[in-house]
Short mmCIF file of C-alpha atoms in Angstrom, two decimals:
data_model
loop_
_atom_site.label_atom_id
_atom_site.label_comp_id
_atom_site.label_asym_id
_atom_site.label_seq_id
_atom_site.Cartn_x
_atom_site.Cartn_y
_atom_site.Cartn_z
CA MET A 1 10.22 27.16 -18.11
CA THR A 2 6.89 28.79 -18.96
CA ARG A 3 3.92 28.23 -16.73
CA THR A 4 2.36 25.97 -19.41
CA ALA A 5 5.44 23.80 -19.34
CA PHE A 6 5.53 23.81 -15.58
CA VAL A 7 1.94 22.59 -15.41
CA GLN A 8 2.74 19.90 -17.96
CA SER A 9 5.61 18.76 -15.68
CA LEU A 10 3.18 18.59 -12.67
CA GLN A 11 0.83 16.46 -14.90
CA GLU A 12 3.68 14.12 -15.72
CA LEU A 13 4.43 13.63 -12.01
CA GLN A 14 0.75 12.86 -11.34
CA ASP A 15 0.79 10.36 -14.21
CA GLY A 16 3.86 8.80 -12.65
CA VAL A 17 2.17 8.47 -9.31
CA MET A 18 -0.86 6.80 -10.94
CA SER A 19 1.43 4.39 -12.86
CA LEU A 20 3.26 3.48 -9.72
CA GLY A 21 0.03 3.03 -7.82
CA SER A 22 -1.26 0.64 -10.53
CA MET A 23 1.89 -1.43 -10.37
CA THR A 24 1.63 -1.62 -6.56
CA GLU A 25 -2.08 -2.61 -6.54
CA LYS A 26 -1.27 -5.45 -8.96
CA ALA A 27 1.59 -6.58 -6.81
CA ILE A 28 -0.73 -6.87 -3.72
CA GLY A 29 -3.29 -8.80 -5.67
CA ARG A 30 -0.70 -11.17 -7.14
CA ALA A 31 1.05 -11.76 -3.84
CA ILE A 32 -2.26 -12.80 -2.21
CA ASP A 33 -3.24 -14.97 -5.12
CA SER A 34 0.28 -16.67 -5.03
CA LEU A 35 -0.38 -17.48 -1.29
CA ARG A 36 -3.96 -18.65 -1.76
CA ASN A 37 -2.97 -20.97 -4.55
CA GLN A 38 0.53 -21.80 -3.25
CA ASP A 39 1.79 -20.59 -6.62
CA SER A 40 5.57 -20.25 -6.53
CA ALA A 41 5.83 -18.89 -10.08
CA LEU A 42 3.44 -16.01 -9.32
CA ALA A 43 5.19 -15.29 -6.01
CA GLN A 44 8.57 -15.19 -7.84
CA ARG A 45 7.01 -12.69 -10.34
CA VAL A 46 6.06 -10.40 -7.49
CA VAL A 47 9.56 -10.57 -6.08
CA ASP A 48 11.16 -10.00 -9.50
CA GLU A 49 8.96 -6.98 -10.42
CA ASP A 50 9.55 -5.30 -7.14
CA LYS A 51 12.78 -3.88 -8.61
CA ARG A 52 10.83 -2.06 -11.30
CA ILE A 53 8.55 -0.49 -8.64
CA ASN A 54 11.64 0.69 -6.75
CA GLU A 55 13.04 2.26 -9.91
CA ALA A 56 9.77 3.99 -10.61
CA ARG A 57 9.77 5.51 -7.12
CA TYR A 58 13.30 6.89 -7.47
CA GLU A 59 12.54 8.16 -10.97
CA LEU A 60 9.61 10.16 -9.49
CA GLU A 61 11.82 11.43 -6.68
CA ASP A 62 14.59 12.58 -9.11
CA ALA A 63 11.98 14.43 -11.26
CA CYS A 64 10.60 16.18 -8.13
CA ILE A 65 14.01 17.28 -7.03
CA LEU A 66 14.86 18.60 -10.47
CA LEU A 67 11.65 20.54 -10.69
CA MET A 68 12.16 22.04 -7.24
CA ALA A 69 15.78 22.89 -7.94
CA THR A 70 15.14 24.58 -11.31
CA GLN A 71 11.73 26.22 -10.87
CA ALA A 72 11.63 27.15 -7.11
CA PRO A 73 7.90 26.54 -6.87
CA MET A 74 5.87 28.24 -4.19
CA ALA A 75 2.89 27.50 -1.97
CA SER A 76 0.42 25.01 -3.49
CA ASP A 77 2.78 23.91 -6.28
CA LEU A 78 5.48 23.11 -3.78
CA ARG A 79 2.99 21.13 -1.64
CA ARG A 80 1.97 19.19 -4.76
CA ILE A 81 5.52 18.29 -5.62
CA THR A 82 6.56 17.26 -2.19
CA ALA A 83 3.36 15.17 -1.87
CA VAL A 84 4.52 13.18 -4.96
CA THR A 85 7.70 12.16 -3.22
CA GLN A 86 5.90 11.10 -0.08
CA ILE A 87 3.12 9.25 -1.91
CA ALA A 88 5.65 7.48 -4.06
CA THR A 89 7.57 6.35 -0.98
CA GLU A 90 4.30 4.98 0.58
CA LEU A 91 3.48 3.06 -2.63
CA GLU A 92 6.95 1.62 -2.91
CA ARG A 93 6.75 0.37 0.79
CA MET A 94 3.32 -1.16 0.14
CA ALA A 95 4.94 -3.04 -2.67
CA ASP A 96 7.56 -4.21 -0.28
CA HIS A 97 4.86 -5.58 1.99
CA ALA A 98 3.44 -7.44 -1.07
CA GLU A 99 6.93 -8.73 -1.75
CA GLY A 100 7.10 -9.98 1.85
CA VAL A 101 3.95 -11.98 1.33
CA ALA A 102 5.29 -13.44 -1.85
CA VAL A 103 8.58 -14.42 -0.09
CA LEU A 104 6.55 -16.20 2.59
CA THR A 105 4.71 -18.04 -0.21
CA LEU A 106 7.99 -19.19 -1.64
CA ARG A 107 9.10 -20.44 1.75
CA THR A 108 5.89 -22.36 2.47
CA ALA A 109 4.72 -23.40 -1.03
CA ASP A 110 5.63 -27.09 -0.35
CA GLU A 111 3.40 -27.42 2.65
CA PRO A 112 -0.41 -27.09 2.87
CA LEU A 113 -2.00 -23.99 4.12
CA LEU A 114 -3.12 -24.20 7.76
CA LYS A 115 -6.68 -23.41 6.66
CA PRO A 116 -8.52 -22.09 3.65
CA LEU A 117 -7.89 -18.34 3.33
CA VAL A 118 -10.95 -16.07 3.75
CA ASP A 119 -10.27 -13.19 5.87
CA ILE A 120 -6.69 -12.35 4.70
CA PRO A 121 -7.85 -12.11 1.03
CA ARG A 122 -10.68 -9.94 2.24
CA MET A 123 -8.31 -7.68 3.99
CA ALA A 124 -6.26 -7.41 0.81
CA ASP A 125 -9.34 -6.77 -1.30
CA ILE A 126 -10.35 -3.80 0.94
CA ALA A 127 -6.73 -2.49 1.15
CA ARG A 128 -6.57 -2.50 -2.74
CA GLU A 129 -9.93 -0.83 -2.98
CA LEU A 130 -8.88 1.84 -0.52
CA LEU A 131 -5.64 2.43 -2.33
CA LEU A 132 -7.36 2.98 -5.64
CA GLU A 133 -9.87 5.35 -3.99
CA ALA A 134 -7.05 7.26 -2.33
CA LEU A 135 -5.35 7.77 -5.69
CA ASP A 136 -8.58 8.93 -7.18
CA ALA A 137 -8.90 11.40 -4.43
CA TYR A 138 -5.42 12.53 -5.17
CA VAL A 139 -6.10 13.08 -8.79
CA GLU A 140 -9.39 14.92 -8.09
CA ASP A 141 -7.96 17.08 -5.25
CA ASP A 142 -10.70 15.81 -3.09
CA ALA A 143 -9.83 16.09 0.58
CA GLU A 144 -13.22 14.97 1.91
CA ARG A 145 -13.02 11.74 -0.10
CA ALA A 146 -9.55 11.20 1.19
CA LYS A 147 -10.81 11.45 4.79
CA GLN A 148 -13.64 8.95 4.00
CA VAL A 149 -11.11 6.53 2.64
CA ALA A 150 -8.93 6.85 5.75
CA ARG A 151 -11.84 6.19 8.04
CA ARG A 152 -12.35 2.71 6.31
CA ASP A 153 -8.98 1.53 7.57
CA ASP A 154 -10.90 0.34 10.62
CA GLU A 155 -12.41 -2.40 8.36
CA VAL A 156 -8.99 -3.88 7.77
CA ASP A 157 -8.08 -3.53 11.43
CA ARG A 158 -11.07 -5.46 12.58
CA LEU A 159 -10.42 -8.23 10.15
CA TYR A 160 -6.78 -8.37 11.30
CA GLU A 161 -7.92 -8.80 14.88
CA GLN A 162 -10.15 -11.55 13.89
CA VAL A 163 -7.40 -13.37 12.02
CA TYR A 164 -5.01 -12.84 15.01
CA ARG A 165 -7.49 -14.43 17.39
CA GLU A 166 -8.29 -17.29 15.13
CA LEU A 167 -4.61 -18.16 14.51
CA LEU A 168 -3.78 -17.78 18.17
CA THR A 169 -6.55 -20.33 18.88
CA PHE A 170 -4.91 -22.79 16.35
CA MET A 171 -1.58 -22.39 18.06
CA ILE A 172 -2.97 -22.97 21.54
CA SER A 173 -5.03 -25.99 20.48
CA ASP A 174 -2.21 -27.62 18.55
CA PRO A 175 1.42 -26.56 18.96
CA ARG A 176 2.35 -28.26 15.70
CA THR A 177 0.52 -25.49 13.96
CA ILE A 178 2.65 -22.73 15.34
CA THR A 179 4.96 -22.35 12.41
CA ARG A 180 2.28 -22.27 9.74
CA ALA A 181 0.05 -20.01 11.94
CA THR A 182 2.90 -17.57 12.45
CA HIS A 183 3.51 -17.28 8.72
CA LEU A 184 -0.15 -16.40 8.14
CA LEU A 185 0.16 -13.84 10.98
CA TRP A 186 3.05 -12.24 9.15
CA VAL A 187 1.00 -12.16 5.95
CA ALA A 188 -1.95 -10.54 7.76
CA HIS A 189 0.42 -7.97 9.39
CA ASN A 190 1.84 -7.07 6.00
CA VAL A 191 -1.66 -6.45 4.58
CA GLU A 192 -2.70 -4.38 7.66
CA ARG A 193 0.38 -2.15 7.15
CA ILE A 194 -0.55 -1.66 3.55
CA ALA A 195 -3.92 -0.23 4.62
CA ASP A 196 -2.13 1.96 7.21
CA ARG A 197 -0.01 3.39 4.34
CA VAL A 198 -3.15 4.30 2.44
CA THR A 199 -4.14 6.46 5.35
CA ASN A 200 -0.78 8.20 4.94
CA ILE A 201 -1.54 8.86 1.29
CA CYS A 202 -4.80 10.29 2.31
CA GLU A 203 -3.16 12.67 4.75
CA ARG A 204 -0.94 13.85 1.82
CA VAL A 205 -4.01 14.54 -0.24
CA VAL A 206 -5.60 16.68 2.49
CA PHE A 207 -2.31 18.59 2.75
CA VAL A 208 -2.13 19.28 -0.93
CA VAL A 209 -5.74 20.58 -1.05
CA THR A 210 -5.87 22.45 2.25
CA GLY A 211 -2.33 23.15 3.24
CA GLU A 212 -3.01 21.58 6.66
CA LEU A 213 -1.19 18.65 8.13
CA GLU A 214 -3.94 16.43 9.64
CA GLU A 215 -3.62 13.05 11.18
CA LEU A 216 -6.49 10.87 9.97
CA ASN A 217 -7.93 7.91 11.76
CA ARG A 218 -5.12 7.53 14.22
CA LYS A 219 -5.72 4.94 17.01
#
C-alpha cells in the first residue's frame, strides 16, 4: 500500500468514528426525549438501532486490525489507529447507556413521571455537547481543546448530585415514590457515565497528539 493509500485508509477510519459518534449522539437525545414524553415507540427505536451502533463499532475495529496487520504502522500512525478502536468502544458503550434509558422508559411508560424532568435533560444536553466537542477535537488534533472539554465534566457531576439529593428527598418524604425515584436515579447515572466516557475520548485525543497518556479531570 502506498503512503497515499494508507493516508486514505486513516481518513476512512476517522470518517467512521464521526459517523458512529453521530449515531451515538442521536441515540442519547432520543432516549431522553422518549423518557420525557413517555414515548414507548421512540424508546423502542433507540433499542432497535443499538444493534447498528454495535455493528459499526465492530466494523471499525476490524478495519483497524487489518490495517495494523498489513501495514505495520509506526509511532503516530499506530497511536491514531489504536485510538480509533478505543474511541469506538467508548461510543458504543455510551449508546448502551442510552439504550438503558430507553429500556427504563419502556418499563415505566404506563405510569406518570415522578416530577417534570429538568435537570436530567440538562445533564444529557451537556453530555451531548461535550461529545460533539470531543469529536471535533479528535478531528482537529487539538489536545488543548480536548482538555477543556474534559474539565466540563464537572458540570454534569454537579447536576447529578443535585438530582440525587432531590430524588432522595422524595423517597424519604414518601416511600411510595421509591420505585419511580429509583428509576430516575438509574437514568441520571446512565447520563453521568456518558459524560465520563467523553473524558475517556478526550484522553485518547491527547494521546494521539502528544504521545502521552494523561488522566484528565479525575476525581
